[in-house]
């Protein structure tokens, strides 16, 4: 379980788009004229956008001469991945009407890609059947909102696998080991923590988030799936106070800001992260236990325990 990389070849024509105010306002994305001129004859509607998690999105393409726009379905795609002003998208053409898309936020870091039980997203089908959209079900494990957050490059520094022999035979005997000991890298520890969190089960709605550097340092804002917040806590685009409750009963009040493009824990989250010694690679499960009082129970899976 987790955010996976595309295994398709890296070859293929590319273009990038910076999300400007026109794209946000008119809720459609214009394909560069040069790309349409060179490859437009191979493009037909609909086109399919594939992100690194493997999810595919069906988007209607409108062409007029040398111009081409991604229209119906684009808004849903942008909302799902919280694409906002000045985000940066890299499109790689895979032939036919297929594109591989990588999304970067305003910090120039690749975003986290929500994991959905629905592989191909079709806005027309979702209008017919809400269950087909991958949206969470209250009585089931929320595959549609479980979210694995891509670990930033900090996890790769000094993370090569290290194999070393124990210094002496006595220590070998004490540990009961006769073979080399392999230290787990930070990324491997984080992966194990996420796998442990993946075994979490509840009848209540919940989301899973892996801590990355920007979530526990600096401005210290935590991204939460917007569809989860609006489904169970508030449908308004506003600030909402949420109580985080630990297993031992301790609580912390945090402010969640929900905008047109994303949802984030702000005020109060840094204190929670500090008080609970959250580290990069740790995994938090946020389980809704009271939707009236807006209480999320937090279960923490520590990466450093996976040694």
PDB file of C-alpha atoms in Angstrom:
ATOM      1  CA  UNK A   1       0.000   0.000   0.000  1.00  0.00           C
ATOM      2  CA  UNK A   2       1.327   3.439  -0.705  1.00  0.00           C
ATOM      3  CA  UNK A   3       2.016   5.972  -3.344  1.00  0.00           C
ATOM      4  CA  UNK A   4       3.726   4.152  -6.202  1.00  0.00           C
ATOM      5  CA  UNK A   5       5.768   5.321  -9.110  1.00  0.00           C
ATOM      6  CA  UNK A   6       4.795   4.728 -12.690  1.00  0.00           C
ATOM      7  CA  UNK A   7       6.728   1.879 -14.275  1.00  0.00           C
ATOM      8  CA  UNK A   8       6.182   3.163 -17.809  1.00  0.00           C
ATOM      9  CA  UNK A   9       9.159   4.382 -19.851  1.00  0.00           C
ATOM     10  CA  UNK A  10      10.281   7.953 -19.341  1.00  0.00           C
ATOM     11  CA  UNK A  11      10.405   8.621 -23.097  1.00  0.00           C
ATOM     12  CA  UNK A  12       7.782  10.735 -24.799  1.00  0.00           C
ATOM     13  CA  UNK A  13       7.108  14.386 -25.645  1.00  0.00           C
ATOM     14  CA  UNK A  14       6.547  16.571 -22.597  1.00  0.00           C
ATOM     15  CA  UNK A  15       5.081  19.913 -21.731  1.00  0.00           C
ATOM     16  CA  UNK A  16       4.451  21.691 -18.455  1.00  0.00           C
ATOM     17  CA  UNK A  17       1.751  24.021 -17.211  1.00  0.00           C
ATOM     18  CA  UNK A  18       1.871  26.508 -14.346  1.00  0.00           C
ATOM     19  CA  UNK A  19      -1.593  26.907 -12.877  1.00  0.00           C
ATOM     20  CA  UNK A  20      -2.513  30.562 -13.311  1.00  0.00           C
ATOM     21  CA  UNK A  21      -5.630  32.527 -12.408  1.00  0.00           C
ATOM     22  CA  UNK A  22      -7.308  31.818 -15.766  1.00  0.00           C
ATOM     23  CA  UNK A  23      -7.075  28.055 -15.266  1.00  0.00           C
ATOM     24  CA  UNK A  24      -8.483  28.395 -11.754  1.00  0.00           C
ATOM     25  CA  UNK A  25     -11.256  30.784 -12.820  1.00  0.00           C
ATOM     26  CA  UNK A  26     -12.426  29.029 -15.989  1.00  0.00           C
ATOM     27  CA  UNK A  27     -11.772  25.507 -14.666  1.00  0.00           C
ATOM     28  CA  UNK A  28     -10.149  24.230 -17.822  1.00  0.00           C
ATOM     29  CA  UNK A  29      -6.553  23.779 -18.935  1.00  0.00           C
ATOM     30  CA  UNK A  30      -5.179  24.851 -22.288  1.00  0.00           C
ATOM     31  CA  UNK A  31      -2.722  22.540 -24.027  1.00  0.00           C
ATOM     32  CA  UNK A  32       0.261  24.390 -25.577  1.00  0.00           C
ATOM     33  CA  UNK A  33      -0.314  25.252 -29.248  1.00  0.00           C
ATOM     34  CA  UNK A  34       2.984  23.741 -30.354  1.00  0.00           C
ATOM     35  CA  UNK A  35       2.047  20.414 -28.761  1.00  0.00           C
ATOM     36  CA  UNK A  36      -1.367  20.478 -30.447  1.00  0.00           C
ATOM     37  CA  UNK A  37       0.248  21.335 -33.780  1.00  0.00           C
ATOM     38  CA  UNK A  38       2.718  18.425 -33.545  1.00  0.00           C
ATOM     39  CA  UNK A  39       0.555  15.778 -31.897  1.00  0.00           C
ATOM     40  CA  UNK A  40      -3.031  16.992 -32.195  1.00  0.00           C
ATOM     41  CA  UNK A  41      -3.870  14.592 -35.016  1.00  0.00           C
ATOM     42  CA  UNK A  42      -3.341  11.708 -32.572  1.00  0.00           C
ATOM     43  CA  UNK A  43      -5.488  13.257 -29.844  1.00  0.00           C
ATOM     44  CA  UNK A  44      -9.163  12.469 -29.538  1.00  0.00           C
ATOM     45  CA  UNK A  45     -11.678  13.004 -26.768  1.00  0.00           C
ATOM     46  CA  UNK A  46     -11.638  11.819 -24.085  1.00  0.00           C
ATOM     47  CA  UNK A  47      -8.013  11.854 -22.958  1.00  0.00           C
ATOM     48  CA  UNK A  48      -6.712   9.935 -19.966  1.00  0.00           C
ATOM     49  CA  UNK A  49      -4.453  11.466 -17.332  1.00  0.00           C
ATOM     50  CA  UNK A  50      -2.459   9.012 -15.228  1.00  0.00           C
ATOM     51  CA  UNK A  51      -0.731  10.053 -11.991  1.00  0.00           C
ATOM     52  CA  UNK A  52       2.164   8.209 -10.276  1.00  0.00           C
ATOM     53  CA  UNK A  53      -0.210   6.367  -7.923  1.00  0.00           C
ATOM     54  CA  UNK A  54      -1.649   4.591 -10.983  1.00  0.00           C
ATOM     55  CA  UNK A  55      -5.037   6.312 -10.946  1.00  0.00           C
ATOM     56  CA  UNK A  56      -6.394   7.304 -14.374  1.00  0.00           C
ATOM     57  CA  UNK A  57      -8.730  10.211 -15.023  1.00  0.00           C
ATOM     58  CA  UNK A  58     -11.034  10.531 -18.021  1.00  0.00           C
ATOM     59  CA  UNK A  59     -11.103  14.163 -19.212  1.00  0.00           C
ATOM     60  CA  UNK A  60     -13.000  15.610 -22.156  1.00  0.00           C
ATOM     61  CA  UNK A  61     -10.794  17.269 -24.793  1.00  0.00           C
ATOM     62  CA  UNK A  62     -12.105  20.201 -26.837  1.00  0.00           C
ATOM     63  CA  UNK A  63     -10.120  21.138 -29.973  1.00  0.00           C
ATOM     64  CA  UNK A  64     -10.483  24.173 -32.185  1.00  0.00           C
ATOM     65  CA  UNK A  65      -7.842  24.614 -34.876  1.00  0.00           C
ATOM     66  CA  UNK A  66      -4.484  24.636 -33.120  1.00  0.00           C
ATOM     67  CA  UNK A  67      -6.040  25.113 -29.715  1.00  0.00           C
ATOM     68  CA  UNK A  68      -6.955  22.358 -27.291  1.00  0.00           C
ATOM     69  CA  UNK A  69      -8.473  22.440 -23.813  1.00  0.00           C
ATOM     70  CA  UNK A  70      -9.009  19.870 -21.082  1.00  0.00           C
ATOM     71  CA  UNK A  71     -12.524  20.699 -19.916  1.00  0.00           C
ATOM     72  CA  UNK A  72     -15.196  18.373 -18.486  1.00  0.00           C
ATOM     73  CA  UNK A  73     -13.548  16.357 -15.732  1.00  0.00           C
ATOM     74  CA  UNK A  74     -10.647  18.780 -15.260  1.00  0.00           C
ATOM     75  CA  UNK A  75     -12.252  20.497 -12.248  1.00  0.00           C
ATOM     76  CA  UNK A  76     -12.788  17.157 -10.511  1.00  0.00           C
ATOM     77  CA  UNK A  77      -9.189  16.146 -11.241  1.00  0.00           C
ATOM     78  CA  UNK A  78      -7.876  19.477  -9.893  1.00  0.00           C
ATOM     79  CA  UNK A  79     -10.079  19.344  -6.794  1.00  0.00           C
ATOM     80  CA  UNK A  80      -9.145  15.750  -6.013  1.00  0.00           C
ATOM     81  CA  UNK A  81      -5.411  16.545  -6.014  1.00  0.00           C
ATOM     82  CA  UNK A  82      -5.870  20.007  -4.443  1.00  0.00           C
ATOM     83  CA  UNK A  83      -4.281  21.695  -7.465  1.00  0.00           C
ATOM     84  CA  UNK A  84      -4.231  25.427  -6.871  1.00  0.00           C
ATOM     85  CA  UNK A  85      -2.719  28.683  -8.041  1.00  0.00           C
ATOM     86  CA  UNK A  86       0.961  28.429  -9.088  1.00  0.00           C
ATOM     87  CA  UNK A  87       1.092  24.684  -8.862  1.00  0.00           C
ATOM     88  CA  UNK A  88       3.267  23.125 -11.570  1.00  0.00           C
ATOM     89  CA  UNK A  89       2.210  20.134 -13.693  1.00  0.00           C
ATOM     90  CA  UNK A  90       4.465  18.098 -15.955  1.00  0.00           C
ATOM     91  CA  UNK A  91       2.679  16.208 -18.758  1.00  0.00           C
ATOM     92  CA  UNK A  92       4.381  13.343 -20.593  1.00  0.00           C
ATOM     93  CA  UNK A  93       2.627  12.127 -23.720  1.00  0.00           C
ATOM     94  CA  UNK A  94       2.297   8.338 -23.881  1.00  0.00           C
ATOM     95  CA  UNK A  95       0.660   8.189 -27.298  1.00  0.00           C
ATOM     96  CA  UNK A  96      -2.956   8.013 -28.388  1.00  0.00           C
ATOM     97  CA  UNK A  97      -4.884  10.117 -25.899  1.00  0.00           C
ATOM     98  CA  UNK A  98      -2.875   9.204 -22.812  1.00  0.00           C
ATOM     99  CA  UNK A  99      -0.729  11.415 -20.573  1.00  0.00           C
ATOM    100  CA  UNK A 100       1.341  10.752 -17.492  1.00  0.00           C
ATOM    101  CA  UNK A 101       1.062  13.726 -15.091  1.00  0.00           C
ATOM    102  CA  UNK A 102       3.337  14.709 -12.182  1.00  0.00           C
ATOM    103  CA  UNK A 103       2.054  17.434  -9.857  1.00  0.00           C
ATOM    104  CA  UNK A 104       4.223  19.866  -7.888  1.00  0.00           C
ATOM    105  CA  UNK A 105       2.915  22.319  -5.281  1.00  0.00           C
ATOM    106  CA  UNK A 106       4.070  25.868  -4.550  1.00  0.00           C
ATOM    107  CA  UNK A 107       7.039  24.587  -2.527  1.00  0.00           C
ATOM    108  CA  UNK A 108       8.332  22.925  -5.749  1.00  0.00           C
ATOM    109  CA  UNK A 109       7.863  19.511  -4.121  1.00  0.00           C
ATOM    110  CA  UNK A 110       5.884  16.702  -5.691  1.00  0.00           C
ATOM    111  CA  UNK A 111       2.538  16.329  -3.963  1.00  0.00           C
ATOM    112  CA  UNK A 112       1.135  13.358  -2.114  1.00  0.00           C
ATOM    113  CA  UNK A 113      -1.240  11.253  -4.205  1.00  0.00           C
ATOM    114  CA  UNK A 114      -4.340   9.894  -2.458  1.00  0.00           C
ATOM    115  CA  UNK A 115      -4.854   6.170  -2.871  1.00  0.00           C
ATOM    116  CA  UNK A 116      -8.296   5.328  -4.227  1.00  0.00           C
ATOM    117  CA  UNK A 117     -10.129   2.049  -4.615  1.00  0.00           C
ATOM    118  CA  UNK A 118     -11.215   3.341  -8.023  1.00  0.00           C
ATOM    119  CA  UNK A 119      -8.513   2.983 -10.675  1.00  0.00           C
ATOM    120  CA  UNK A 120     -10.172   4.933 -13.481  1.00  0.00           C
ATOM    121  CA  UNK A 121     -12.103   8.087 -12.603  1.00  0.00           C
ATOM    122  CA  UNK A 122     -14.906   9.008 -14.970  1.00  0.00           C
ATOM    123  CA  UNK A 123     -16.945  12.074 -14.023  1.00  0.00           C
ATOM    124  CA  UNK A 124     -19.885  10.874 -16.124  1.00  0.00           C
ATOM    125  CA  UNK A 125     -19.999   7.535 -14.341  1.00  0.00           C
ATOM    126  CA  UNK A 126     -19.696   9.222 -10.930  1.00  0.00           C
ATOM    127  CA  UNK A 127     -22.710  11.361 -11.699  1.00  0.00           C
ATOM    128  CA  UNK A 128     -24.692   8.186 -12.332  1.00  0.00           C
ATOM    129  CA  UNK A 129     -23.383   6.308  -9.310  1.00  0.00           C
ATOM    130  CA  UNK A 130     -21.781   8.072  -6.314  1.00  0.00           C
ATOM    131  CA  UNK A 131     -20.414   4.746  -5.082  1.00  0.00           C
ATOM    132  CA  UNK A 132     -18.274   4.489  -8.208  1.00  0.00           C
ATOM    133  CA  UNK A 133     -16.311   7.617  -7.353  1.00  0.00           C
ATOM    134  CA  UNK A 134     -14.114   5.982  -4.731  1.00  0.00           C
ATOM    135  CA  UNK A 135     -15.637   8.215  -2.051  1.00  0.00           C
ATOM    136  CA  UNK A 136     -15.502   6.784   1.477  1.00  0.00           C
ATOM    137  CA  UNK A 137     -18.235   4.637   2.982  1.00  0.00           C
ATOM    138  CA  UNK A 138     -19.011   5.152   6.659  1.00  0.00           C
ATOM    139  CA  UNK A 139     -19.326   1.436   7.347  1.00  0.00           C
ATOM    140  CA  UNK A 140     -16.174   0.358   5.540  1.00  0.00           C
ATOM    141  CA  UNK A 141     -12.440   0.869   5.595  1.00  0.00           C
ATOM    142  CA  UNK A 142     -11.880   4.087   3.682  1.00  0.00           C
ATOM    143  CA  UNK A 143      -9.745   3.022   0.738  1.00  0.00           C
ATOM    144  CA  UNK A 144     -11.118   6.050  -1.092  1.00  0.00           C
ATOM    145  CA  UNK A 145      -9.681   8.484   1.441  1.00  0.00           C
ATOM    146  CA  UNK A 146      -6.694   6.624   2.799  1.00  0.00           C
ATOM    147  CA  UNK A 147      -3.792   8.849   1.948  1.00  0.00           C
ATOM    148  CA  UNK A 148      -0.141   8.004   1.726  1.00  0.00           C
ATOM    149  CA  UNK A 149       2.040  11.075   1.678  1.00  0.00           C
ATOM    150  CA  UNK A 150       5.146  10.895  -0.453  1.00  0.00           C
ATOM    151  CA  UNK A 151       8.260  11.257   1.646  1.00  0.00           C
ATOM    152  CA  UNK A 152      10.460  14.142   0.559  1.00  0.00           C
ATOM    153  CA  UNK A 153      14.087  13.732  -0.442  1.00  0.00           C
ATOM    154  CA  UNK A 154      15.228  14.153   3.183  1.00  0.00           C
ATOM    155  CA  UNK A 155      14.430  10.467   3.615  1.00  0.00           C
ATOM    156  CA  UNK A 156      16.962   9.555   0.947  1.00  0.00           C
ATOM    157  CA  UNK A 157      19.938  11.276   2.562  1.00  0.00           C
ATOM    158  CA  UNK A 158      22.186   8.779   4.361  1.00  0.00           C
ATOM    159  CA  UNK A 159      19.592   6.091   3.747  1.00  0.00           C
ATOM    160  CA  UNK A 160      21.666   3.512   1.920  1.00  0.00           C
ATOM    161  CA  UNK A 161      21.376   0.037   3.337  1.00  0.00           C
ATOM    162  CA  UNK A 162      24.176  -0.666   5.788  1.00  0.00           C
ATOM    163  CA  UNK A 163      25.391  -4.179   6.560  1.00  0.00           C
ATOM    164  CA  UNK A 164      27.846  -4.591   9.415  1.00  0.00           C
ATOM    165  CA  UNK A 165      29.090  -7.498  11.472  1.00  0.00           C
ATOM    166  CA  UNK A 166      28.781  -7.471  15.222  1.00  0.00           C
ATOM    167  CA  UNK A 167      32.067  -6.527  16.869  1.00  0.00           C
ATOM    168  CA  UNK A 168      32.635  -9.769  18.746  1.00  0.00           C
ATOM    169  CA  UNK A 169      31.405 -13.312  19.190  1.00  0.00           C
ATOM    170  CA  UNK A 170      30.041 -12.655  22.705  1.00  0.00           C
ATOM    171  CA  UNK A 171      27.697 -10.014  21.364  1.00  0.00           C
ATOM    172  CA  UNK A 172      26.608 -12.404  18.612  1.00  0.00           C
ATOM    173  CA  UNK A 173      25.749 -15.042  21.171  1.00  0.00           C
ATOM    174  CA  UNK A 174      23.894 -12.540  23.362  1.00  0.00           C
ATOM    175  CA  UNK A 175      21.690 -11.515  20.453  1.00  0.00           C
ATOM    176  CA  UNK A 176      21.413 -15.001  19.043  1.00  0.00           C
ATOM    177  CA  UNK A 177      22.697 -13.845  15.654  1.00  0.00           C
ATOM    178  CA  UNK A 178      25.278 -15.534  13.474  1.00  0.00           C
ATOM    179  CA  UNK A 179      24.648 -13.541  10.318  1.00  0.00           C
ATOM    180  CA  UNK A 180      25.285  -9.898   9.362  1.00  0.00           C
ATOM    181  CA  UNK A 181      22.858  -7.340  10.754  1.00  0.00           C
ATOM    182  CA  UNK A 182      21.155  -5.073   8.245  1.00  0.00           C
ATOM    183  CA  UNK A 183      20.104  -1.641   9.410  1.00  0.00           C
ATOM    184  CA  UNK A 184      16.897  -0.420   7.911  1.00  0.00           C
ATOM    185  CA  UNK A 185      17.025   2.856   6.008  1.00  0.00           C
ATOM    186  CA  UNK A 186      14.738   5.716   7.000  1.00  0.00           C
ATOM    187  CA  UNK A 187      12.608   4.991   3.966  1.00  0.00           C
ATOM    188  CA  UNK A 188      12.338   1.293   4.854  1.00  0.00           C
ATOM    189  CA  UNK A 189      11.342   2.168   8.417  1.00  0.00           C
ATOM    190  CA  UNK A 190       8.708   4.575   7.107  1.00  0.00           C
ATOM    191  CA  UNK A 191       7.401   1.897   4.761  1.00  0.00           C
ATOM    192  CA  UNK A 192       7.086  -0.584   7.613  1.00  0.00           C
ATOM    193  CA  UNK A 193       5.298   2.012   9.728  1.00  0.00           C
ATOM    194  CA  UNK A 194       2.826   2.599   6.920  1.00  0.00           C
ATOM    195  CA  UNK A 195       2.297  -1.127   6.465  1.00  0.00           C
ATOM    196  CA  UNK A 196       1.561  -1.400  10.185  1.00  0.00           C
ATOM    197  CA  UNK A 197      -0.914   1.462   9.928  1.00  0.00           C
ATOM    198  CA  UNK A 198      -2.468  -0.281   6.926  1.00  0.00           C
ATOM    199  CA  UNK A 199      -3.602  -3.064   9.271  1.00  0.00           C
ATOM    200  CA  UNK A 200      -5.699  -0.550  11.215  1.00  0.00           C
ATOM    201  CA  UNK A 201      -9.401  -1.412  11.073  1.00  0.00           C
ATOM    202  CA  UNK A 202     -12.420   0.524  12.233  1.00  0.00           C
ATOM    203  CA  UNK A 203     -16.093   0.921  11.475  1.00  0.00           C
ATOM    204  CA  UNK A 204     -15.508   4.685  11.672  1.00  0.00           C
ATOM    205  CA  UNK A 205     -14.181   6.812   8.802  1.00  0.00           C
ATOM    206  CA  UNK A 206     -10.437   7.395   8.975  1.00  0.00           C
ATOM    207  CA  UNK A 207      -7.471   8.606   6.959  1.00  0.00           C
ATOM    208  CA  UNK A 208      -3.796   7.629   7.101  1.00  0.00           C
ATOM    209  CA  UNK A 209      -1.043  10.222   6.662  1.00  0.00           C
ATOM    210  CA  UNK A 210       2.724   9.731   6.634  1.00  0.00           C
ATOM    211  CA  UNK A 211       4.699  12.568   8.199  1.00  0.00           C
ATOM    212  CA  UNK A 212       7.020  14.422   5.855  1.00  0.00           C
ATOM    213  CA  UNK A 213       9.406  17.266   6.742  1.00  0.00           C
ATOM    214  CA  UNK A 214       7.027  20.120   5.931  1.00  0.00           C
ATOM    215  CA  UNK A 215       4.422  18.600   8.263  1.00  0.00           C
ATOM    216  CA  UNK A 216       6.583  18.759  11.385  1.00  0.00           C
ATOM    217  CA  UNK A 217       9.042  21.624  10.755  1.00  0.00           C
ATOM    218  CA  UNK A 218       8.857  25.220   9.561  1.00  0.00           C
ATOM    219  CA  UNK A 219       5.272  26.410   9.079  1.00  0.00           C
ATOM    220  CA  UNK A 220       4.202  22.948  10.124  1.00  0.00           C
ATOM    221  CA  UNK A 221       0.883  22.585   8.293  1.00  0.00           C
ATOM    222  CA  UNK A 222      -0.571  19.132   7.788  1.00  0.00           C
ATOM    223  CA  UNK A 223      -2.487  18.362   4.589  1.00  0.00           C
ATOM    224  CA  UNK A 224      -5.684  16.373   5.147  1.00  0.00           C
ATOM    225  CA  UNK A 225      -7.785  14.970   2.292  1.00  0.00           C
ATOM    226  CA  UNK A 226     -10.345  17.665   1.551  1.00  0.00           C
ATOM    227  CA  UNK A 227     -13.027  15.187   0.536  1.00  0.00           C
ATOM    228  CA  UNK A 228     -12.738  13.472   3.943  1.00  0.00           C
ATOM    229  CA  UNK A 229     -13.151  16.753   5.844  1.00  0.00           C
ATOM    230  CA  UNK A 230     -16.122  17.891   3.768  1.00  0.00           C
ATOM    231  CA  UNK A 231     -17.767  14.484   3.859  1.00  0.00           C
ATOM    232  CA  UNK A 232     -17.732  14.131   7.641  1.00  0.00           C
ATOM    233  CA  UNK A 233     -16.913  17.431   9.396  1.00  0.00           C
ATOM    234  CA  UNK A 234     -18.053  20.430   7.366  1.00  0.00           C
ATOM    235  CA  UNK A 235     -19.137  21.184   3.841  1.00  0.00           C
ATOM    236  CA  UNK A 236     -18.254  24.865   4.165  1.00  0.00           C
ATOM    237  CA  UNK A 237     -15.097  26.456   2.768  1.00  0.00           C
ATOM    238  CA  UNK A 238     -14.001  27.933   6.081  1.00  0.00           C
ATOM    239  CA  UNK A 239     -12.011  27.309   9.254  1.00  0.00           C
ATOM    240  CA  UNK A 240     -13.229  24.618  11.611  1.00  0.00           C
ATOM    241  CA  UNK A 241     -11.936  23.628  15.050  1.00  0.00           C
ATOM    242  CA  UNK A 242     -11.077  19.952  15.343  1.00  0.00           C
ATOM    243  CA  UNK A 243     -10.145  18.084  18.525  1.00  0.00           C
ATOM    244  CA  UNK A 244      -7.348  15.528  18.212  1.00  0.00           C
ATOM    245  CA  UNK A 245      -7.564  12.851  20.885  1.00  0.00           C
ATOM    246  CA  UNK A 246      -4.855  10.344  21.756  1.00  0.00           C
ATOM    247  CA  UNK A 247      -5.445   6.832  23.042  1.00  0.00           C
ATOM    248  CA  UNK A 248      -4.564   7.939  26.582  1.00  0.00           C
ATOM    249  CA  UNK A 249      -7.298  10.592  26.509  1.00  0.00           C
ATOM    250  CA  UNK A 250      -5.094  13.651  25.999  1.00  0.00           C
ATOM    251  CA  UNK A 251      -6.541  16.167  23.556  1.00  0.00           C
ATOM    252  CA  UNK A 252      -5.343  19.061  21.437  1.00  0.00           C
ATOM    253  CA  UNK A 253      -7.465  21.625  19.612  1.00  0.00           C
ATOM    254  CA  UNK A 254      -6.329  22.401  16.048  1.00  0.00           C
ATOM    255  CA  UNK A 255      -7.752  24.662  13.392  1.00  0.00           C
ATOM    256  CA  UNK A 256      -8.467  23.126  10.000  1.00  0.00           C
ATOM    257  CA  UNK A 257      -8.598  25.527   7.074  1.00  0.00           C
ATOM    258  CA  UNK A 258     -10.650  24.299   4.121  1.00  0.00           C
ATOM    259  CA  UNK A 259     -10.244  26.225   0.892  1.00  0.00           C
ATOM    260  CA  UNK A 260     -11.454  25.629  -2.645  1.00  0.00           C
ATOM    261  CA  UNK A 261      -8.366  23.506  -3.302  1.00  0.00           C
ATOM    262  CA  UNK A 262      -7.233  21.791  -0.115  1.00  0.00           C
ATOM    263  CA  UNK A 263      -7.635  21.235   3.617  1.00  0.00           C
ATOM    264  CA  UNK A 264      -4.874  21.729   6.187  1.00  0.00           C
ATOM    265  CA  UNK A 265      -4.332  21.579   9.927  1.00  0.00           C
ATOM    266  CA  UNK A 266      -2.733  24.878  10.966  1.00  0.00           C
ATOM    267  CA  UNK A 267      -2.914  26.535  14.393  1.00  0.00           C
ATOM    268  CA  UNK A 268      -2.442  23.914  17.094  1.00  0.00           C
ATOM    269  CA  UNK A 269      -0.965  21.234  14.853  1.00  0.00           C
ATOM    270  CA  UNK A 270       2.658  22.257  15.510  1.00  0.00           C
ATOM    271  CA  UNK A 271       2.074  21.949  19.253  1.00  0.00           C
ATOM    272  CA  UNK A 272       0.521  18.511  18.767  1.00  0.00           C
ATOM    273  CA  UNK A 273       3.451  17.369  16.593  1.00  0.00           C
ATOM    274  CA  UNK A 274       5.987  18.674  19.144  1.00  0.00           C
ATOM    275  CA  UNK A 275       4.216  17.246  22.204  1.00  0.00           C
ATOM    276  CA  UNK A 276       4.068  13.820  20.576  1.00  0.00           C
ATOM    277  CA  UNK A 277       7.604  13.873  19.138  1.00  0.00           C
ATOM    278  CA  UNK A 278       6.422  13.212  15.615  1.00  0.00           C
ATOM    279  CA  UNK A 279       9.263  12.489  13.205  1.00  0.00           C
ATOM    280  CA  UNK A 280       9.604  12.125   9.450  1.00  0.00           C
ATOM    281  CA  UNK A 281       8.281   8.720   8.447  1.00  0.00           C
ATOM    282  CA  UNK A 282       5.910   8.343  11.392  1.00  0.00           C
ATOM    283  CA  UNK A 283       2.363   7.490  10.359  1.00  0.00           C
ATOM    284  CA  UNK A 284      -0.789   8.936  11.932  1.00  0.00           C
ATOM    285  CA  UNK A 285      -4.254   7.437  11.624  1.00  0.00           C
ATOM    286  CA  UNK A 286      -7.009  10.034  12.109  1.00  0.00           C
ATOM    287  CA  UNK A 287     -10.245   8.265  13.047  1.00  0.00           C
ATOM    288  CA  UNK A 288     -13.523  10.166  13.298  1.00  0.00           C
ATOM    289  CA  UNK A 289     -15.119   9.205  16.632  1.00  0.00           C
ATOM    290  CA  UNK A 290     -17.515  12.147  17.052  1.00  0.00           C
ATOM    291  CA  UNK A 291     -18.748  14.073  14.033  1.00  0.00           C
ATOM    292  CA  UNK A 292     -20.906  16.418  16.134  1.00  0.00           C
ATOM    293  CA  UNK A 293     -18.076  17.595  18.384  1.00  0.00           C
ATOM    294  CA  UNK A 294     -15.566  17.110  15.563  1.00  0.00           C
ATOM    295  CA  UNK A 295     -13.232  14.732  17.384  1.00  0.00           C
ATOM    296  CA  UNK A 296     -10.555  12.718  15.582  1.00  0.00           C
ATOM    297  CA  UNK A 297      -8.794   9.968  17.485  1.00  0.00           C
ATOM    298  CA  UNK A 298      -5.096   9.792  16.535  1.00  0.00           C
ATOM    299  CA  UNK A 299      -3.123   6.557  16.494  1.00  0.00           C
ATOM    300  CA  UNK A 300       0.612   6.978  15.867  1.00  0.00           C
ATOM    301  CA  UNK A 301       2.831   4.344  14.257  1.00  0.00           C
ATOM    302  CA  UNK A 302       6.499   5.167  14.874  1.00  0.00           C
ATOM    303  CA  UNK A 303       9.005   4.629  12.067  1.00  0.00           C
ATOM    304  CA  UNK A 304      11.922   4.371  14.485  1.00  0.00           C
ATOM    305  CA  UNK A 305      10.377   1.354  16.173  1.00  0.00           C
ATOM    306  CA  UNK A 306      10.807  -0.586  12.931  1.00  0.00           C
ATOM    307  CA  UNK A 307      14.466  -1.497  13.459  1.00  0.00           C
TER     308      UNK A 307
END
